[in-house]
Amino acid sequence: MSDDRKTARPGLSRPQMAWRAAQDIFDGAYVNLGIGIPEMVARFVPEGREVIYHTENGVLGFGPPPEPGQEDPELINAGKKPVTLRPGAAFVHHADSFAMIRGGHIDICILGAMQVAANGDLANWSTGDPDAIPAVGGAMDLVAGVRRIFVITSHTTRDGSPKLMERCGYPLTGVGVVERIYTDLAVVDVGDDGFVLREIAPGVDVQTVQERTAAPLHVAEDLRTIAAPDGL
Amino acid sequence: MIDKRVPDVAAAVAEIPDGASVMIGGFGESGSPIELIHALIDQGARDLTVINNNTGNGGVGLAALIAAGRVRKMVCSFPRGTTETRFPELYRAGRIELEIVPQGTLAERIRAGGAGVPAFFTATSVGTPVAEGKEHREFDGRTYVMERALTADYALVKAQQGDRFGNLVYNKAARNFGPIMCMAARTAIVQVSAIVEAGELDPEVIVTPGIFVQRVVEVSDPAIESRLIAQGATYP
């Protein structure tokens, strides 16, 4: 890819990707958001939908970050960032928090990814580099336990390598777990026969998305353009 | 008369021997029993196996215990802190062993240990390197991996209030691993911000009943890890 195309690249901004994912969160959902772009999703859930956010370290019903100066070191999320409480919040210990996950009580989890395979396999914890210190956190529990797993990720790595591929090359986080992927270029579902291109970013064509995906894309008959608000 | 109160943190950890397994409560800095950890550093026990979700931050608390070379093995889910520690260097030099456990599996192994359940099956980690070498079994068409319970000789935990029976209530998200670690350790040592009179804690809101706690020590104004680190503090 030329430098030109990198700088003037069409596609969604990170907040626009989060906005698109937020449209799929239904009223009354119990949701766990991963660190990074997934965290942003909470800002864009359409008005009128009441959503309860869960965080692995035992807070159900947390809200946005506190005003500066109001941080409480004993009220943090799984990213170890200060949060606030919403009315109806509850504290639980770690085993109960993961019982909510493992027991199938959390409706939706949105995570980042290093690689996603056409069969729904997810790799997001390790490159397998022998020098790397392994660190898995709660990701394996989330993908195995939460009913619907969505991924938000840039379509390719910084150097342009595809992140959506036939088979993951990195060590897996979970097998066949991903249902839908939101990228800067597209919304892609994991179907019975591989990736299904459902929606495409404005100014991006199907061929470009396919070129940047290392597995065949089945184009949905009702392929739509993502209508993310400008200026996000 | 039952009285689990001890006068200070030094007395609370005095008998922990070399080679002991120690569960340390906390998730990052929330719920980290810094004063008990520092007392353990002063006490000198070494060759410890430590169970905690992380490996500490900066040069205080758990990170300081590791930096002091007292920990032979860490059992944790995420050996990375919000600030730099000596763990990576010790790990790469082969001076500390690491057992990586997915966070929910870690919590459930501890709960199982406290509940007398020797092992359980979970779908977490199936098909990943973490499940390699473990017994797999199918239930109702889904594959699960067997995980063994985790117990320890000691637990160091931070709570908000406690009484002479060892009944505890916690503060917000600082609860995290505290209740299950108290259950899974043979001797659970708890620092509380305030010791209250027996009967003062509402039985409806007690989170950890005293049967799971062996020692309670008052640390009325516990240090806040991130503030210590911001001040550049290290221990000892």
XYZ file of C-alpha atoms in Angstrom:
468
model
C 0.000 0.000 0.000
C 1.355 3.430 -0.921
C 1.777 6.118 1.715
C -0.839 8.154 -0.147
C -3.522 5.590 0.367
C -2.587 5.201 4.006
C -3.149 8.846 4.797
C -6.215 9.388 2.648
C -7.670 5.978 3.396
C -11.474 5.865 3.292
C -13.247 3.969 6.019
C -14.647 4.498 9.475
C -12.875 6.245 12.335
C -12.537 4.324 15.598
C -15.509 6.143 17.192
C -17.561 5.400 14.059
C -16.714 1.708 14.411
C -17.831 1.861 18.040
C -20.990 3.712 16.972
C -21.851 0.979 14.475
C -21.371 -1.772 17.053
C -23.493 0.164 19.553
C -26.499 0.014 17.201
C -26.606 -3.775 17.745
C -26.883 -3.566 21.529
C -30.504 -4.157 22.432
C -32.567 -2.653 25.219
C -32.074 -4.560 28.473
C -28.812 -6.228 27.441
C -26.127 -7.229 29.936
C -22.893 -6.297 28.200
C -19.165 -6.715 28.795
C -16.878 -4.393 26.840
C -13.184 -5.085 26.331
C -10.399 -2.545 26.657
C -9.744 -0.053 23.833
C -12.247 0.674 21.044
C -14.864 -1.657 22.608
C -14.964 0.609 25.692
C -16.107 3.438 23.411
C -19.271 1.561 22.452
C -21.074 2.620 25.639
C -21.010 6.267 24.469
C -23.029 5.501 21.340
C -25.825 3.182 22.471
C -29.036 4.723 21.062
C -31.099 6.707 23.534
C -33.953 4.862 25.140
C -32.067 1.573 25.446
C -31.145 0.643 28.997
C -27.943 -1.403 29.106
C -26.218 -2.919 32.159
C -22.421 -3.029 31.892
C -20.501 -5.825 33.563
C -16.805 -5.780 34.344
C -14.810 -8.875 35.296
C -13.574 -7.540 38.622
C -17.036 -7.658 40.130
C -19.052 -4.552 39.236
C -22.425 -4.977 37.549
C -23.997 -1.714 36.450
C -21.054 0.651 36.179
C -21.136 3.981 34.372
C -18.766 6.430 32.688
C -15.455 7.598 34.176
C -15.747 10.021 37.104
C -14.968 13.738 36.921
C -11.281 14.465 37.528
C -10.620 14.432 41.259
C -13.548 12.079 41.940
C -11.641 8.859 41.146
C -11.868 6.050 43.712
C -9.000 3.523 43.537
C -11.393 0.874 44.823
C -13.990 1.498 42.116
C -12.332 0.471 38.855
C -13.082 -1.647 35.809
C -11.186 -4.624 34.381
C -8.908 -2.186 32.532
C -8.045 -0.834 36.006
C -9.566 2.548 35.088
C -11.826 4.462 37.508
C -15.556 4.163 36.840
C -18.792 5.377 38.429
C -21.889 3.471 39.468
C -25.314 3.693 37.882
C -28.524 3.260 39.887
C -29.098 -0.456 40.390
C -25.396 -1.365 40.446
C -24.158 -4.324 42.484
C -20.792 -5.628 43.667
C -19.927 -9.309 43.559
C -16.811 -11.321 44.247
C -14.672 -12.651 41.416
C -16.132 -16.162 41.279
C -19.679 -14.791 41.022
C -18.558 -12.275 38.411
C -17.246 -15.110 36.251
C -20.316 -17.216 37.019
C -22.218 -14.447 35.226
C -19.890 -15.013 32.269
C -19.461 -18.788 32.328
C -23.096 -19.358 33.205
C -24.303 -17.598 30.070
C -25.891 -14.635 31.862
C -24.039 -11.948 29.916
C -25.759 -11.308 26.574
C -23.045 -9.591 24.558
C -19.279 -9.226 24.813
C -17.350 -6.941 22.485
C -13.620 -7.541 22.247
C -10.598 -6.499 20.265
C -8.761 -9.000 18.080
C -5.363 -9.761 16.647
C -6.844 -12.289 14.204
C -10.304 -13.697 13.465
C -10.803 -16.788 11.318
C -13.618 -17.535 8.874
C -14.872 -20.254 11.249
C -15.145 -17.793 14.137
C -11.869 -18.669 15.872
C -10.414 -15.711 17.759
C -6.797 -14.905 18.617
C -6.338 -11.860 20.831
C -3.936 -12.684 23.655
C -0.552 -13.733 22.307
C 1.511 -13.701 19.133
C 3.127 -16.919 20.302
C 6.490 -15.136 20.376
C 8.666 -17.277 22.674
C 10.068 -14.127 24.334
C 6.634 -12.755 25.152
C 5.341 -13.184 28.684
C 1.932 -14.846 28.358
C -1.010 -12.864 29.751
C -4.557 -14.004 29.145
C -6.724 -12.192 31.700
C -10.431 -12.935 31.295
C -10.640 -13.164 27.496
C -10.818 -16.982 27.302
C -13.598 -17.037 29.898
C -15.555 -14.335 28.080
C -15.453 -15.956 24.643
C -16.346 -19.383 26.069
C -19.169 -18.136 28.261
C -20.888 -15.094 26.782
C -23.694 -15.862 24.352
C -22.824 -13.400 21.592
C -19.221 -12.417 20.864
C -18.648 -9.355 18.694
C -15.233 -8.108 17.637
C -14.171 -4.548 16.837
C -10.863 -4.281 15.047
C -9.073 -2.481 12.253
C -9.494 -4.575 9.110
C -5.728 -4.948 8.705
C -2.693 -4.514 10.934
C -0.674 -1.317 10.848
C 1.578 -2.779 8.144
C -1.427 -3.822 6.056
C -1.591 -7.540 6.876
C -5.100 -8.994 7.002
C -6.575 -9.720 10.411
C -9.560 -11.614 8.991
C -8.211 -14.874 7.654
C -8.923 -18.491 6.740
C -7.244 -19.781 9.933
C -5.631 -17.882 12.794
C -1.859 -18.161 12.934
C -1.560 -16.932 16.513
C -2.499 -19.045 19.550
C -6.286 -19.109 19.954
C -8.386 -17.441 22.629
C -11.432 -19.495 21.670
C -12.707 -21.829 18.965
C -15.603 -20.810 16.724
C -16.763 -18.084 19.088
C -17.038 -14.885 17.013
C -20.421 -13.958 15.570
C -19.836 -10.529 14.024
C -16.851 -8.288 13.231
C -16.941 -4.485 12.974
C -13.969 -3.001 11.135
C -13.064 0.339 9.622
C -14.109 -1.072 6.238
C -17.063 -3.340 6.881
C -19.421 -5.335 9.050
C -18.647 -9.014 8.524
C -20.614 -11.929 9.972
C -19.230 -15.392 10.605
C -21.671 -17.644 8.741
C -21.872 -21.396 8.322
C -19.718 -21.142 5.183
C -17.302 -18.451 6.295
C -17.283 -14.668 6.237
C -20.386 -12.817 5.032
C -19.949 -9.184 4.042
C -23.082 -7.485 5.443
C -22.240 -3.798 5.372
C -19.557 -1.668 3.836
C -18.082 1.714 4.816
C -18.923 4.721 2.608
C -16.413 5.152 -0.212
C -15.106 1.577 0.076
C -15.831 -1.032 -2.590
C -16.300 -4.766 -2.197
C -13.112 -5.536 -4.077
C -11.025 -3.491 -1.644
C -12.521 -5.270 1.342
C -11.879 -8.632 -0.300
C -8.275 -7.682 -1.123
C -7.653 -6.888 2.526
C -9.280 -10.088 3.784
C -7.318 -13.347 3.680
C -10.395 -15.550 3.223
C -13.306 -15.519 0.761
C -16.098 -13.037 1.509
C -19.648 -14.010 0.651
C -21.398 -10.779 -0.217
C -24.852 -10.487 1.337
C -27.691 -9.985 -1.151
C -28.845 -6.963 0.795
C -25.352 -5.463 1.230
C -25.752 -2.046 2.816
C -23.615 1.022 3.362
C -22.819 1.864 6.977
C -24.540 5.138 7.856
C -22.261 6.257 10.674
C -22.622 9.901 11.726
C -19.895 12.238 10.438
C -17.541 13.989 12.807
C -17.122 11.138 15.256
C -14.173 -16.441 73.858
C -13.501 -16.238 70.170
C -11.187 -13.361 69.327
C -9.365 -13.368 65.978
C -7.959 -9.881 66.380
C -4.197 -9.488 66.346
C -2.403 -6.322 67.447
C -0.472 -5.459 64.289
C 0.462 -6.622 60.793
C 3.829 -8.000 61.952
C 2.107 -10.333 64.411
C -0.438 -11.262 61.745
C 2.154 -12.678 59.332
C 4.851 -13.729 61.841
C 4.548 -17.495 61.409
C 4.386 -17.692 57.577
C 7.230 -20.110 56.776
C 9.569 -20.319 53.801
C 7.972 -22.281 50.988
C 4.408 -21.353 51.946
C 1.660 -20.862 49.369
C 0.011 -17.464 49.795
C -3.102 -16.150 48.102
C -3.007 -12.355 47.933
C -6.282 -10.532 47.334
C -6.743 -7.584 45.039
C -7.218 -6.825 41.376
C -4.581 -4.319 40.424
C -4.499 -1.901 43.320
C -8.124 -2.335 44.395
C -8.241 -4.614 47.395
C -4.480 -5.059 47.551
C -3.454 -5.651 51.211
C -0.320 -3.516 50.959
C 0.433 -3.330 54.680
C 0.217 -7.117 55.096
C 2.459 -7.628 52.053
C 5.015 -5.171 53.407
C 4.924 -6.954 56.766
C 5.615 -10.211 54.913
C 8.616 -8.588 53.201
C 9.910 -7.455 56.615
C 9.298 -10.919 58.048
C 11.613 -12.460 55.461
C 9.772 -15.601 54.277
C 11.070 -16.758 50.900
C 10.466 -19.398 48.269
C 6.790 -18.476 48.292
C 4.137 -19.528 45.813
C 1.885 -16.511 45.338
C -1.592 -16.575 43.834
C -2.894 -13.194 42.636
C -4.566 -11.994 39.451
C -1.545 -9.843 38.523
C 2.082 -9.289 39.471
C 1.808 -5.889 41.152
C 2.696 -2.368 40.104
C 5.739 -0.139 40.570
C 7.968 -0.998 43.535
C 5.442 -1.437 46.353
C 3.093 -4.182 47.555
C 3.132 -7.412 45.557
C 5.620 -6.002 43.038
C 8.012 -5.286 45.938
C 7.626 -8.822 47.317
C 8.526 -10.166 43.867
C 11.382 -7.685 43.411
C 12.795 -8.746 46.801
C 13.222 -12.249 45.363
C 10.819 -13.873 47.818
C 8.523 -15.450 45.253
C 9.463 -18.761 43.634
C 6.280 -19.089 41.612
C 3.411 -16.825 40.538
C -0.021 -18.179 39.684
C -1.934 -15.456 37.867
C -3.995 -14.532 34.810
C -2.323 -11.321 33.721
C 1.310 -10.744 34.726
C 1.356 -7.142 33.575
C 0.921 -4.044 35.651
C -0.148 -0.501 34.932
C 3.392 0.569 35.797
C 6.686 -1.178 35.238
C 7.844 -3.876 37.647
C 10.797 -6.234 37.959
C 8.649 -9.272 37.146
C 9.487 -9.459 33.397
C 13.215 -9.329 34.102
C 13.050 -12.021 36.811
C 10.837 -14.180 34.581
C 13.153 -13.903 31.582
C 16.129 -14.709 33.803
C 14.357 -17.906 34.903
C 14.264 -16.722 38.513
C 10.502 -16.914 38.872
C 8.102 -19.560 37.656
C 4.787 -18.551 36.073
C 1.526 -20.471 35.846
C -0.939 -18.652 33.595
C -4.586 -19.306 34.428
C -7.553 -17.674 32.683
C -9.079 -15.224 35.137
C -12.442 -16.945 35.557
C -10.788 -20.338 35.839
C -8.480 -18.873 38.504
C -11.481 -17.576 40.469
C -13.368 -20.857 40.120
C -10.328 -22.931 41.088
C -10.063 -20.848 44.259
C -13.774 -21.123 45.000
C -13.629 -24.882 44.403
C -10.655 -25.109 46.752
C -12.611 -23.335 49.456
C -15.705 -25.432 48.869
C -14.001 -28.833 48.997
C -14.525 -29.547 45.301
C -11.309 -31.119 43.960
C -11.842 -30.303 40.279
C -14.417 -29.038 37.807
C -15.002 -28.844 34.057
C -15.107 -25.608 32.090
C -15.316 -24.679 28.417
C -12.842 -21.866 29.045
C -9.557 -22.408 27.159
C -10.705 -25.465 25.155
C -8.799 -25.434 21.853
C -6.100 -23.098 23.170
C -2.551 -23.754 24.404
C -3.776 -23.292 27.998
C -5.825 -26.520 27.775
C -2.977 -28.642 26.437
C -2.226 -31.700 28.548
C -5.431 -31.391 30.580
C -8.215 -33.955 30.686
C -11.047 -33.174 28.254
C -14.577 -34.487 28.458
C -17.793 -34.008 26.535
C -21.042 -33.100 28.276
C -24.238 -32.648 26.242
C -22.286 -32.252 23.026
C -19.819 -29.623 24.222
C -16.174 -30.182 25.112
C -14.864 -29.106 28.501
C -11.481 -29.188 30.171
C -10.850 -30.330 33.726
C -9.338 -27.800 36.109
C -8.082 -28.609 39.582
C -9.049 -26.732 42.724
C -6.582 -24.310 44.241
C -5.940 -23.988 47.966
C -3.200 -22.232 49.893
C -1.548 -22.205 53.280
C -2.333 -18.529 53.784
C -4.423 -15.725 52.321
C -3.660 -12.026 52.743
C -6.818 -10.014 52.144
C -8.026 -6.438 52.558
C -11.550 -5.645 53.711
C -13.351 -2.558 54.985
C -14.724 -3.667 58.338
C -14.371 -6.769 60.459
C -15.223 -7.961 63.962
C -13.595 -10.305 66.460
C -15.364 -13.276 64.847
C -13.744 -12.487 61.508
C -16.965 -11.395 59.822
C -16.144 -9.038 56.948
C -17.619 -6.421 54.668
C -15.641 -4.991 51.762
C -15.397 -1.681 49.902
C -16.795 -1.560 46.372
C -14.707 -3.348 43.713
C -12.007 -4.084 46.320
C -14.035 -7.187 47.171
C -12.829 -9.099 44.068
C -10.831 -12.188 45.148
C -11.100 -11.539 48.927
C -14.112 -13.703 49.820
C -13.000 -16.772 47.856
C -9.370 -16.531 48.987
C -10.517 -16.442 52.624
C -12.403 -19.672 51.906
C -9.526 -21.417 50.128
C -6.691 -20.705 52.547
C -6.000 -22.689 55.672
C -5.159 -19.424 57.450
C -6.852 -16.289 56.141
C -5.297 -13.074 57.446
C -7.364 -9.959 56.824
C -6.497 -6.293 57.236
C -9.548 -4.104 57.794
C -9.871 -0.341 57.913
C -11.924 -0.666 61.078
C -12.608 -3.361 63.639
C -16.151 -3.033 64.927
C -17.946 -4.506 67.931
C -19.376 -7.985 67.591
C -22.980 -7.655 66.487
C -22.463 -4.316 64.804
C -22.275 -5.764 61.273
C -25.734 -6.519 59.932
C -25.902 -10.303 59.372
C -27.802 -9.573 56.138
C -24.831 -7.724 54.641
C -21.837 -9.710 55.927
C -20.010 -10.839 52.775
C -17.462 -13.173 54.374
C -18.638 -14.943 57.527
C -15.982 -15.378 60.201
C -15.746 -19.154 59.766
C -13.512 -18.447 56.728
C -11.225 -16.021 58.577
C -8.527 -16.805 61.130
C -6.967 -13.401 61.862
C -8.125 -9.787 61.670
C -5.825 -6.809 62.021
C -6.803 -3.152 61.917
C -4.977 -0.901 59.441
C -7.017 2.234 59.838
C -5.650 4.295 56.972
C -4.416 1.851 54.337
C -2.004 3.118 51.696
C -3.241 3.580 48.152
C -0.888 1.864 45.743
C -1.186 4.296 42.830
C -0.495 7.244 45.165
C 2.594 5.557 46.592
C 3.828 4.878 43.071
C 3.099 8.462 41.986
C 5.239 9.590 44.925
C 8.040 7.328 43.699
C 7.836 5.112 46.768
C 9.509 1.713 46.847
C 9.567 -0.914 49.591
C 11.470 -1.623 51.733
